[in-house]
XYZ file of C-alpha atoms in Angstrom:
423
model
C -13.892 17.196 15.771
C -12.587 13.385 16.032
C -10.385 12.259 12.743
C -11.213 9.180 10.344
C -8.045 7.830 9.287
C -7.521 6.082 6.099
C -4.776 3.796 5.285
C -4.523 3.514 1.813
C -5.525 6.117 -0.935
C -5.833 3.728 -3.778
C -9.849 4.247 -5.751
C -11.383 2.562 -2.966
C -9.519 5.026 -0.237
C -10.308 8.102 -1.801
C -13.530 7.423 -2.313
C -14.294 6.453 1.489
C -12.260 9.751 1.784
C -15.196 11.803 -0.650
C -18.094 10.698 0.737
C -16.964 10.750 4.544
C -15.790 14.591 3.960
C -19.518 15.133 2.011
C -20.602 14.599 5.028
C -18.997 16.555 7.241
C -16.306 14.575 8.386
C -12.579 15.148 9.192
C -10.283 12.777 7.593
C -7.141 11.927 7.297
C -5.532 9.671 4.603
C -1.989 7.673 4.768
C -0.436 5.686 1.624
C 2.875 3.624 2.144
C 3.729 4.766 -1.501
C 5.305 8.148 -3.021
C 1.947 8.248 -4.969
C -1.881 7.900 -4.834
C -4.428 5.947 -7.320
C -2.893 2.738 -6.155
C -3.359 0.301 -9.899
C -5.425 2.723 -11.051
C -2.967 5.620 -12.237
C -1.079 6.767 -15.179
C 2.449 7.810 -15.461
C 4.758 9.066 -18.601
C 6.873 5.852 -19.392
C 10.352 6.843 -20.768
C 10.933 4.551 -23.484
C 7.487 5.113 -25.502
C 7.515 8.463 -24.423
C 4.322 8.503 -23.588
C 1.960 9.108 -20.622
C 0.498 5.521 -20.159
C -2.115 3.500 -17.593
C -0.606 1.386 -15.423
C -3.087 -1.357 -16.644
C -5.956 -0.936 -19.202
C -9.490 -0.688 -17.456
C -12.796 -0.948 -18.949
C -16.213 0.927 -17.490
C -19.712 0.233 -18.609
C -22.390 2.953 -18.717
C -23.946 1.279 -16.248
C -21.512 1.864 -13.362
C -23.898 4.016 -11.072
C -20.718 4.405 -8.456
C -17.642 5.495 -10.731
C -19.875 7.695 -12.747
C -20.831 9.168 -9.150
C -16.936 9.061 -7.779
C -16.206 11.242 -11.350
C -19.054 13.701 -11.436
C -18.198 14.274 -7.511
C -14.677 15.506 -8.770
C -15.858 16.946 -11.618
C -14.385 14.730 -14.180
C -17.524 13.612 -15.268
C -16.922 14.183 -18.340
C -13.630 12.140 -18.909
C -14.385 9.067 -20.068
C -14.898 8.761 -23.299
C -16.858 5.689 -25.373
C -18.450 4.256 -28.470
C -21.617 6.069 -30.033
C -23.802 2.967 -28.956
C -23.179 0.130 -26.903
C -21.619 -1.627 -29.281
C -18.786 -3.990 -29.208
C -16.635 -4.678 -31.702
C -14.671 -8.572 -32.505
C -12.396 -9.800 -34.000
C -11.337 -14.250 -34.822
C -7.866 -13.835 -35.940
C -8.383 -17.156 -36.549
C -10.950 -17.017 -39.238
C -10.740 -13.364 -39.681
C -14.810 -13.105 -39.424
C -15.101 -9.650 -37.508
C -18.539 -8.661 -35.679
C -20.128 -6.333 -33.407
C -22.260 -7.439 -30.445
C -24.203 -5.018 -30.538
C -27.625 -4.244 -27.492
C -31.301 -2.473 -28.275
C -31.820 0.784 -26.091
C -35.956 -0.285 -25.149
C -36.558 -3.690 -23.234
C -39.051 -5.824 -24.812
C -40.695 -8.241 -22.196
C -41.063 -6.337 -19.806
C -36.733 -6.223 -18.352
C -35.832 -8.433 -21.204
C -33.929 -6.310 -23.873
C -33.420 -7.682 -27.410
C -30.820 -10.874 -28.138
C -27.417 -8.714 -28.529
C -26.602 -8.278 -32.814
C -24.056 -9.158 -35.671
C -23.444 -12.862 -33.837
C -24.865 -15.643 -36.714
C -26.555 -18.058 -34.797
C -27.845 -16.111 -31.364
C -31.269 -16.306 -30.015
C -33.243 -14.605 -27.327
C -33.191 -17.988 -25.660
C -29.627 -18.424 -25.373
C -29.668 -15.053 -23.884
C -32.282 -16.055 -21.155
C -30.120 -18.386 -20.353
C -27.537 -16.407 -18.295
C -30.282 -16.450 -15.815
C -28.961 -19.612 -14.827
C -26.527 -17.263 -13.391
C -29.082 -16.153 -11.141
C -29.510 -19.031 -9.125
C -26.258 -20.437 -9.451
C -24.814 -22.541 -6.186
C -21.354 -21.182 -3.989
C -19.244 -23.693 -5.982
C -20.604 -23.589 -9.476
C -18.422 -21.650 -12.070
C -18.895 -19.756 -14.749
C -18.320 -22.403 -17.584
C -21.217 -24.587 -15.534
C -23.585 -22.733 -15.861
C -23.270 -21.409 -19.447
C -23.740 -23.305 -22.117
C -20.189 -23.512 -23.647
C -21.111 -24.342 -26.628
C -23.152 -21.584 -28.098
C -22.019 -18.643 -30.232
C -23.148 -16.078 -27.720
C -20.982 -18.002 -24.828
C -17.793 -18.350 -27.497
C -18.170 -14.917 -28.840
C -19.197 -12.755 -26.096
C -19.893 -14.034 -22.285
C -16.291 -15.696 -22.078
C -14.327 -13.022 -23.576
C -16.765 -10.495 -21.115
C -16.667 -12.929 -18.462
C -12.806 -13.669 -18.006
C -12.492 -9.442 -18.307
C -14.767 -8.696 -15.261
C -13.356 -11.442 -13.136
C -9.553 -11.956 -14.495
C -9.797 -16.444 -13.512
C -10.874 -18.388 -16.661
C -14.676 -19.220 -17.026
C -13.940 -23.190 -15.746
C -12.546 -21.565 -12.860
C -14.740 -18.572 -11.858
C -17.736 -18.032 -9.703
C -20.576 -17.353 -11.587
C -21.694 -15.672 -8.435
C -19.690 -12.764 -9.327
C -20.532 -12.537 -12.900
C -24.451 -12.637 -12.562
C -24.404 -8.858 -11.131
C -22.811 -7.253 -14.085
C -24.984 -9.452 -16.191
C -28.021 -8.321 -14.401
C -26.760 -4.439 -14.213
C -25.479 -4.061 -18.040
C -27.082 -6.607 -20.190
C -30.456 -7.245 -18.724
C -31.133 -3.299 -18.588
C -30.368 -2.760 -22.052
C -28.293 -0.816 -24.330
C -28.169 2.695 -21.690
C -26.357 0.302 -19.557
C -23.776 -1.991 -22.035
C -21.865 1.347 -23.426
C -17.971 0.923 -23.056
C -15.947 3.260 -21.933
C -13.029 4.672 -20.982
C -10.241 7.389 -19.430
C -9.964 9.973 -22.170
C -6.253 10.785 -21.490
C -5.602 8.427 -18.456
C -7.033 7.022 -15.441
C -5.053 9.127 -13.119
C -6.257 12.289 -15.067
C -10.016 10.790 -14.771
C -9.885 9.594 -11.237
C -6.786 10.250 -9.045
C -5.562 13.651 -9.791
C -9.194 15.164 -9.579
C -9.866 13.017 -6.634
C -6.895 14.535 -4.853
C -7.366 18.590 -6.163
C -11.451 17.805 -4.781
C -9.922 16.908 -1.298
C -6.701 19.535 -0.518
C -9.619 22.428 -1.433
C -11.431 21.291 1.568
C -8.235 20.839 3.772
C -8.066 17.163 3.661
C -4.206 15.634 4.304
C -2.684 13.058 2.230
C 0.232 11.669 3.705
C 2.269 9.887 1.256
C 5.195 7.650 2.296
C 3.629 5.694 5.423
C 3.822 2.522 5.975
C 1.264 0.704 7.960
C 2.706 -1.825 10.480
C 0.450 -2.785 12.424
C -3.206 -1.074 14.628
C -3.195 -1.187 18.524
C -6.177 -2.060 20.044
C -7.728 -1.526 23.557
C -11.802 -2.277 24.565
C -12.788 -4.154 21.093
C -11.517 -0.505 18.827
C -8.405 0.435 17.155
C -6.746 2.993 19.518
C -3.545 3.869 17.041
C -1.789 3.103 14.014
C 1.922 2.113 14.263
C 3.464 3.141 10.823
C 7.324 2.750 9.895
C 9.879 5.020 10.968
C 7.776 4.741 14.584
C 5.191 6.896 14.058
C 2.627 6.321 15.609
C -0.927 8.042 15.432
C -3.266 8.337 17.660
C -7.343 6.848 16.897
C -9.725 9.142 18.381
C -12.379 8.476 15.777
C -12.848 5.324 12.589
C -9.905 3.471 10.811
C -10.709 2.873 7.395
C -8.436 -0.118 5.756
C -8.091 0.287 2.517
C -4.639 -1.990 1.847
C -4.383 -4.907 -0.548
C -5.598 -7.877 1.058
C -2.226 -9.488 2.033
C -1.269 -5.968 3.843
C -4.769 -5.727 5.641
C -3.925 -9.379 7.286
C -0.856 -8.316 8.256
C -2.003 -5.583 9.888
C -5.225 -7.516 11.422
C -4.132 -10.669 11.802
C -6.793 -13.276 12.159
C -9.362 -11.806 9.391
C -9.666 -13.602 6.391
C -9.002 -12.768 2.825
C -8.392 -13.734 -0.697
C -4.988 -15.638 -0.660
C -4.651 -16.548 -4.304
C -4.239 -13.859 -6.966
C -4.523 -13.782 -10.959
C -2.039 -12.309 -13.530
C -2.977 -9.617 -15.910
C -0.451 -8.662 -18.493
C -0.588 -5.576 -20.488
C 1.421 -4.276 -23.440
C 1.329 -0.706 -24.651
C 2.876 0.239 -28.400
C 3.577 3.459 -30.059
C 1.872 3.550 -33.702
C 5.380 5.074 -35.491
C 4.076 5.721 -38.840
C 0.863 4.530 -38.800
C -2.320 6.326 -38.882
C -3.984 5.519 -36.049
C -6.871 3.369 -37.002
C -11.096 4.077 -36.390
C -12.897 1.561 -34.736
C -16.458 0.954 -35.329
C -18.783 3.316 -34.184
C -15.861 5.067 -32.799
C -15.111 2.173 -30.391
C -12.314 2.778 -27.924
C -11.795 -0.935 -27.818
C -11.984 -4.365 -29.770
C -11.751 -7.426 -28.580
C -9.920 -10.528 -30.033
C -10.528 -14.241 -30.378
C -7.875 -16.490 -31.218
C -4.760 -14.901 -30.296
C -2.552 -13.360 -27.420
C -4.435 -10.684 -27.262
C -8.166 -10.668 -25.544
C -8.762 -6.327 -25.856
C -7.249 -3.645 -27.662
C -7.528 -0.034 -26.092
C -6.262 2.816 -28.832
C -5.923 6.026 -27.438
C -4.532 8.479 -30.000
C -1.119 6.679 -31.500
C -0.568 3.713 -28.702
C -2.585 0.658 -28.816
C -2.404 -1.129 -25.454
C -3.328 -5.182 -25.211
C -4.835 -6.342 -22.209
C -4.774 -10.152 -21.243
C -6.358 -11.517 -17.970
C -6.019 -14.634 -16.165
C -2.370 -14.188 -17.815
C -0.442 -16.075 -15.131
C 1.165 -18.341 -17.929
C 1.743 -15.634 -20.096
C 3.354 -13.313 -17.216
C 5.874 -16.128 -17.285
C 7.597 -15.390 -20.863
C 10.023 -13.024 -21.248
C 9.003 -9.717 -22.330
C 10.140 -9.723 -25.924
C 8.348 -13.093 -26.746
C 5.013 -11.805 -25.131
C 5.690 -8.248 -27.550
C 6.046 -9.927 -30.395
C 3.423 -12.395 -30.356
C 1.339 -9.135 -29.105
C 2.398 -7.622 -32.692
C 1.510 -10.135 -34.621
C -2.546 -9.922 -33.053
C -2.657 -5.949 -33.431
C -1.543 -6.215 -37.037
C -4.214 -8.624 -37.837
C -6.751 -6.736 -35.911
C -5.990 -3.398 -37.127
C -5.282 -4.638 -40.115
C -1.748 -3.341 -40.457
C -0.651 -3.560 -44.503
C 1.590 -4.174 -44.997
C 3.444 -6.030 -41.663
C 5.572 -3.524 -40.242
C 8.582 -4.622 -37.579
C 7.532 -4.306 -34.118
C 7.952 -0.676 -33.093
C 8.338 0.950 -29.586
C 6.686 -1.085 -26.411
C 6.564 -1.411 -23.246
C 4.692 -5.109 -21.044
C 3.841 -4.533 -18.381
C 3.422 -7.617 -16.078
C 0.888 -7.582 -12.851
C 1.133 -10.259 -11.033
C -1.392 -10.093 -8.523
C -3.508 -8.228 -10.255
C -6.400 -9.183 -8.741
C -7.688 -12.139 -6.162
C -8.392 -15.217 -7.783
C -12.203 -14.418 -8.403
C -13.063 -18.875 -8.031
C -15.472 -20.062 -5.405
C -13.643 -21.314 -3.018
C -11.010 -17.368 -3.088
C -14.738 -15.668 -3.173
C -16.173 -17.325 0.224
C -12.751 -15.694 1.983
C -13.774 -11.828 1.214
C -13.703 -10.389 4.234
C -16.900 -7.442 5.244
C -16.415 -4.110 5.612
C -17.346 -4.335 9.352
C -14.721 -5.388 11.776
C -14.390 -7.245 15.051
C -13.450 -4.035 16.785
C -16.394 -1.412 16.249
C -14.776 1.448 14.503
C -12.270 -0.135 12.178
C -13.637 -0.625 8.706
C -12.093 -2.460 5.442
C -12.280 -1.431 1.941
C -11.613 -2.630 -1.508
C -11.765 -4.625 -4.149
C -10.964 -7.860 -2.393
C -13.665 -6.731 0.373
C -16.990 -8.549 0.118
C -19.152 -5.824 -2.279
C -20.619 -8.584 -4.543
C -19.122 -7.629 -7.324
C -15.494 -8.593 -8.861
C -12.502 -6.632 -8.736
C -13.267 -4.029 -10.554
C -13.081 -0.127 -10.628
C -16.541 0.340 -9.882
C -16.215 -2.791 -7.014
C -13.594 -0.615 -5.816
C -15.063 2.315 -5.277
C -18.558 0.823 -3.466
C -16.361 -0.536 -1.365
C -14.948 3.212 -0.350
C -18.871 4.134 0.017
C -20.196 1.076 1.942
C -17.033 1.549 4.501
C -18.073 5.320 4.292
C -21.485 4.699 4.720
C -20.323 2.237 7.925
C -18.701 4.950 9.731
C -21.431 6.644 9.336
C -23.553 5.066 10.803
C -21.115 3.739 13.516
C -21.147 7.153 14.848
C -24.812 7.500 14.870
C -25.459 4.065 16.749
C -22.046 5.278 19.291
């Protein structure tokens, strides 16, 4: 049986491996790191003496690909979330608190009731998001939405920045539309916020590796791809560091970051600019872990440095997206700003000295999801008949998220299957 060689054991590579294995194909995985998972992983931090995620990730109940992935590998119950489709928020400047809640039942056919909890929000403001559907290729989020409305300031803007990791004034509107269409416009059943109960590795990576191991799928770690050799418009061999060369008798899926994919395949297009994400993890020593409304695992924050706070037992984690400027500051300065925001957001009284913390800077967390960079996303299929691309930076039609990454792997697997049938 010919093999499918998948280079990159992050989420997109694992998703492709799972789909192809389900289809009865022989699969071999490679990754240059000493671990699988890429950015989607957990590890024990010696400073905190706690297990933390490399970066905080929010999923939504509408993310069908992520849920399919988890169900397949036996981890469907590894996500937790609020008991209702609710997003709690706090404005640190004014002290105002509110909840953006979505009704379960739609009205007017597909249009749900307006999100509750924000004073002054009307159905007309919600319907204004439909302008995203017809956004031109150069239009930004801020150009499509009314930036003066309470709904924009208290929901659309924080949601868009989190989803696109790009400021609304620069972020392409076309990538926000599928998020809105698959969640908000389908009602509360699709808007419930979810996070990994124990960690990203425990939810996505470890169960996937165990599932593949049970089916004798080889995972080769520490293999760095140097290039791909071609013959007659097909990939014929993979050239790895250490003079290791693997002949290709079937198909190849490159599930690599954009810069690595371009080094391996000179001439393909890929996004060039990136945006940073800064995460902070704080151990709540001597502070009872707070309980958020409806047992929400997170709270949105306005008016400070922090944008989202994630709670997992005695660790509170902070995420700041589109954080290029913040990433240039020293870790202690970042930690002081974040801790000040945490105390206000979680009502820590009296104020406490800053506890043990860990700051994680991802300076190239995602590609810059601007109109110009979005046009540079590569298709799944390449000019070489047996070589496919996967990754959240490829042209999935979605932002660079966990859901987009998994769907890219599913798409690559489907393209391999179609290529095999037509061969």
